[in-house]
C-alpha positions as a Markdown table, in Angstrom:
| # | Residue | x | y | z |
|---|---|---|---|---|
| 1 | Met | 19.2 | 11.1 | -8.4 |
| 2 | Ala | 17.3 | 13.0 | -11.0 |
| 3 | Thr | 13.7 | 14.1 | -10.5 |
| 4 | Val | 11.2 | 11.4 | -9.4 |
| 5 | Leu | 7.7 | 11.6 | -10.8 |
| 6 | Ile | 4.8 | 10.4 | -8.5 |
| 7 | Arg | 1.8 | 9.7 | -10.8 |
| 8 | Glu | -1.1 | 7.5 | -10.9 |
| 9 | Ala | -0.5 | 3.9 | -12.0 |
| 10 | Ala | -1.6 | 2.8 | -15.6 |
| 11 | Glu | -2.7 | -0.7 | -16.4 |
| 12 | Gly | 0.8 | -1.2 | -18.1 |
| 13 | Asp | 2.5 | -0.7 | -14.8 |
| 14 | Cys | 1.0 | -3.8 | -13.3 |
| 15 | Gly | 4.0 | -6.0 | -14.1 |
| 16 | Ala | 6.4 | -3.7 | -12.2 |
| 17 | Ile | 3.8 | -3.4 | -9.4 |
| 18 | Met | 3.5 | -7.2 | -9.1 |
| 19 | Lys | 7.2 | -7.6 | -9.0 |
| 20 | Met | 7.5 | -5.0 | -6.2 |
| 21 | Ile | 4.5 | -6.7 | -4.3 |
| 22 | Arg | 6.6 | -9.9 | -4.3 |
| 23 | Glu | 9.7 | -8.1 | -3.1 |
| 24 | Leu | 7.7 | -6.4 | -0.3 |
| 25 | Ala | 6.1 | -9.7 | 0.8 |
| 26 | Glu | 9.6 | -11.4 | 0.7 |
| 27 | Phe | 10.9 | -8.6 | 3.0 |
| 28 | Glu | 8.0 | -9.2 | 5.4 |
| 29 | Lys | 8.6 | -13.0 | 5.4 |
| 30 | Leu | 5.1 | -13.5 | 4.0 |
| 31 | Leu | 5.8 | -14.3 | 0.3 |
| 32 | Asp | 3.8 | -17.6 | 0.7 |
| 33 | Gln | 0.6 | -15.4 | 1.3 |
| 34 | Val | 0.8 | -13.6 | -2.0 |
| 35 | Lys | -2.0 | -15.2 | -4.1 |
| 36 | Ile | -2.8 | -12.3 | -6.5 |
| 37 | Ser | -1.8 | -12.2 | -10.2 |
| 38 | Glu | -0.9 | -9.5 | -12.5 |
| 39 | Gly | -4.1 | -10.2 | -14.4 |
| 40 | Ala | -6.1 | -9.6 | -11.1 |
| 41 | Leu | -4.3 | -6.4 | -10.5 |
| 42 | Lys | -5.3 | -5.2 | -13.9 |
| 43 | Thr | -8.9 | -6.3 | -13.5 |
| 44 | Asp | -9.3 | -5.0 | -9.9 |
| 45 | Gly | -7.4 | -1.7 | -10.4 |
| 46 | Phe | -8.4 | -0.7 | -14.0 |
| 47 | Gly | -11.9 | -2.1 | -14.5 |
| 48 | Glu | -15.1 | -0.2 | -14.5 |
| 49 | Asn | -15.3 | -0.1 | -10.8 |
| 50 | Pro | -11.7 | -0.2 | -9.5 |
| 51 | Phe | -11.3 | -1.8 | -6.0 |
| 52 | Tyr | -8.0 | 0.1 | -5.4 |
| 53 | His | -6.0 | 3.0 | -6.6 |
| 54 | Cys | -2.2 | 3.0 | -7.1 |
| 55 | Leu | 0.5 | 5.7 | -7.4 |
| 56 | Val | 3.9 | 4.8 | -8.8 |
| 57 | Ala | 7.3 | 6.5 | -8.4 |
| 58 | Glu | 9.0 | 6.8 | -11.7 |
| 59 | Val | 12.6 | 7.7 | -12.5 |
| 60 | Pro | 14.1 | 8.8 | -15.8 |
| 61 | Ser | 15.0 | 6.1 | -18.1 |
| 62 | Glu | 18.8 | 6.6 | -17.5 |
| 63 | His | 18.2 | 5.6 | -13.8 |
| 64 | Ser | 15.9 | 2.6 | -14.5 |
| 65 | Asn | 16.3 | -0.5 | -12.4 |
| 66 | Pro | 18.1 | -3.6 | -13.5 |
| 67 | Leu | 15.2 | -5.0 | -15.4 |
| 68 | Gly | 14.9 | -1.8 | -17.5 |
| 69 | Ser | 11.7 | -0.5 | -15.7 |
| 70 | Thr | 11.5 | 3.1 | -14.6 |
| 71 | Val | 8.9 | 2.3 | -11.9 |
| 72 | Val | 10.7 | 1.9 | -8.8 |
| 73 | Gly | 8.2 | 2.3 | -6.1 |
| 74 | Tyr | 4.4 | 2.2 | -5.5 |
| 75 | Gly | 1.7 | 3.1 | -3.0 |
| 76 | Leu | -1.6 | 1.0 | -3.2 |
| 77 | Tyr | -4.5 | 2.5 | -1.5 |
| 78 | Tyr | -8.3 | 2.5 | -1.4 |
| 79 | Phe | -11.3 | 4.4 | 0.2 |
| 80 | Thr | -12.9 | 3.3 | 3.4 |
| 81 | Tyr | -15.6 | 4.7 | 5.5 |
| 82 | Ser | -15.7 | 5.3 | 9.2 |
| 83 | Thr | -19.1 | 5.5 | 11.1 |
| 84 | Trp | -17.3 | 8.0 | 13.5 |
| 85 | Thr | -15.4 | 10.2 | 11.0 |
| 86 | Gly | -16.7 | 9.6 | 7.5 |
| 87 | Arg | -14.4 | 9.1 | 4.6 |
| 88 | Asn | -10.9 | 7.6 | 5.0 |
| 89 | Val | -8.0 | 6.3 | 2.9 |
| 90 | Tyr | -6.3 | 3.1 | 3.7 |
| 91 | Leu | -2.8 | 2.6 | 2.4 |
| 92 | Glu | -2.5 | -1.1 | 1.9 |
| 93 | Asp | 1.1 | -1.1 | 0.7 |
| 94 | Ile | 4.0 | 1.4 | 0.0 |
| 95 | Tyr | 7.3 | 0.2 | -1.3 |
| 96 | Val | 10.4 | 1.6 | -2.7 |
| 97 | Met | 13.0 | -0.7 | -4.3 |
| 98 | Pro | 16.1 | -0.9 | -2.0 |
| 99 | Lys | 18.5 | 0.7 | -4.5 |
| 100 | Tyr | 16.2 | 3.9 | -4.7 |
| 101 | Arg | 15.6 | 4.3 | -0.9 |
| 102 | Gly | 16.9 | 7.2 | 1.1 |
| 103 | Gln | 16.1 | 9.7 | -1.7 |
| 104 | Gly | 12.7 | 10.8 | -0.4 |
| 105 | Ile | 10.6 | 8.7 | -2.7 |
| 106 | Gly | 8.7 | 7.0 | 0.2 |
| 107 | Ser | 8.0 | 10.5 | 1.7 |
| 108 | Lys | 6.7 | 11.6 | -1.8 |
| 109 | Leu | 4.4 | 8.7 | -2.0 |
| 110 | Ile | 3.1 | 9.2 | 1.4 |
| 111 | Lys | 2.6 | 12.9 | 0.7 |
| 112 | Lys | 0.7 | 12.2 | -2.5 |
| 113 | Val | -1.7 | 9.8 | -0.7 |
| 114 | Ala | -2.4 | 12.5 | 1.9 |
| 115 | Glu | -3.1 | 14.9 | -0.9 |
| 116 | Val | -5.6 | 12.4 | -2.6 |
| 117 | Ala | -7.2 | 12.0 | 0.9 |
| 118 | Leu | -7.7 | 15.6 | 1.4 |
| 119 | Glu | -8.9 | 16.3 | -2.1 |
| 120 | Asn | -11.5 | 13.6 | -1.5 |
| 121 | Gly | -12.7 | 14.9 | 1.7 |
| 122 | Cys | -11.2 | 12.3 | 3.8 |
| 123 | Ser | -10.7 | 12.7 | 7.6 |
| 124 | Gln | -8.2 | 10.1 | 8.1 |
| 125 | Phe | -5.3 | 8.2 | 6.3 |
| 126 | Arg | -4.8 | 4.8 | 7.8 |
| 127 | Leu | -2.1 | 2.0 | 7.4 |
| 128 | Ala | -0.9 | -1.1 | 9.3 |
| 129 | Val | 2.6 | -2.0 | 10.0 |
| 130 | Leu | 4.1 | -5.4 | 11.2 |
| 131 | Asp | 5.1 | -5.1 | 14.8 |
| 132 | Trp | 8.8 | -6.0 | 14.2 |
| 133 | Asn | 9.2 | -3.3 | 11.5 |
| 134 | Gln | 10.5 | -0.6 | 13.6 |
| 135 | Ser | 12.0 | 1.4 | 10.8 |
| 136 | Ala | 8.7 | 1.6 | 9.1 |
| 137 | Met | 7.0 | 2.7 | 12.3 |
| 138 | Asp | 9.7 | 5.4 | 12.9 |
| 139 | Phe | 9.2 | 6.5 | 9.3 |
| 140 | Tyr | 5.4 | 7.0 | 9.7 |
| 141 | Lys | 5.6 | 8.6 | 13.2 |
| 142 | Ala | 8.3 | 11.0 | 11.9 |
| 143 | Arg | 5.6 | 12.1 | 9.3 |
| 144 | Gly | 2.9 | 12.7 | 12.0 |
| 145 | Ala | 1.2 | 9.2 | 12.2 |
| 146 | Lys | -0.1 | 8.0 | 15.5 |
| 147 | Asp | 0.3 | 4.4 | 16.6 |
| 148 | Leu | -3.4 | 3.4 | 17.4 |
| 149 | Thr | -2.2 | 0.2 | 19.1 |
| 150 | Val | -0.4 | 2.2 | 21.8 |
| 151 | Ala | -2.7 | 5.3 | 21.8 |
| 152 | Glu | -6.1 | 3.7 | 21.6 |
| 153 | Gly | -5.6 | -0.1 | 21.9 |
| 154 | Trp | -7.0 | -0.9 | 18.5 |
| 155 | Arg | -6.0 | -4.3 | 17.0 |
| 156 | Phe | -6.6 | -5.4 | 13.5 |
| 157 | Phe | -8.5 | -8.6 | 12.8 |
| 158 | Arg | -9.1 | -10.4 | 9.5 |
| 159 | Phe | -11.4 | -13.2 | 8.3 |
| 160 | Asp | -9.6 | -15.3 | 5.7 |
| 161 | Asn | -11.4 | -16.9 | 3.0 |
| 162 | Glu | -11.9 | -20.2 | 4.7 |
| 163 | Ala | -13.1 | -18.4 | 7.9 |
| 164 | Met | -15.6 | -16.5 | 5.8 |
| 165 | Arg | -16.9 | -19.6 | 4.3 |
| 166 | Glu | -17.3 | -21.3 | 7.8 |
| 167 | Leu | -19.0 | -18.1 | 9.2 |
| 168 | Val | -21.5 | -18.2 | 6.2 |
| 169 | Arg | -22.2 | -21.9 | 6.9 |
| 170 | Lys | -23.1 | -21.4 | 10.5 |
């Protein structure tokens, strides 16, 4: 494979990113939970106050995917804050199309997120992995990540939209 460029996503990449979000959700057996649209990705990531940041992995045009896109992977992240450690980066998604795996693209995306975190004075870089995805856990551990479920007993919780509405009503 020729050189892979890791760069900040542009608004015009949202179609390719949306396609990969659906592919990732399908792999995770959670496609029915994808409610976001390409328009929302554009508004939320490229408006005046972006809610997220995104990196894309781009290959030369002669190595484009079957749909003709040169964007073959992405890493979507945002900044968070810890009252214990200060600034953090949270990696919401990382995905590389199956045809392009095993070529170091995922490692390059992870490395670039870590660089962004360090450049912004972050003390931690966090992410979550489904408990059945052993290959992803092994991938992150091989790069120095610590499994907080095992090491510290942390569990992630979430309030979905209806749960938030119910909470507000009480």
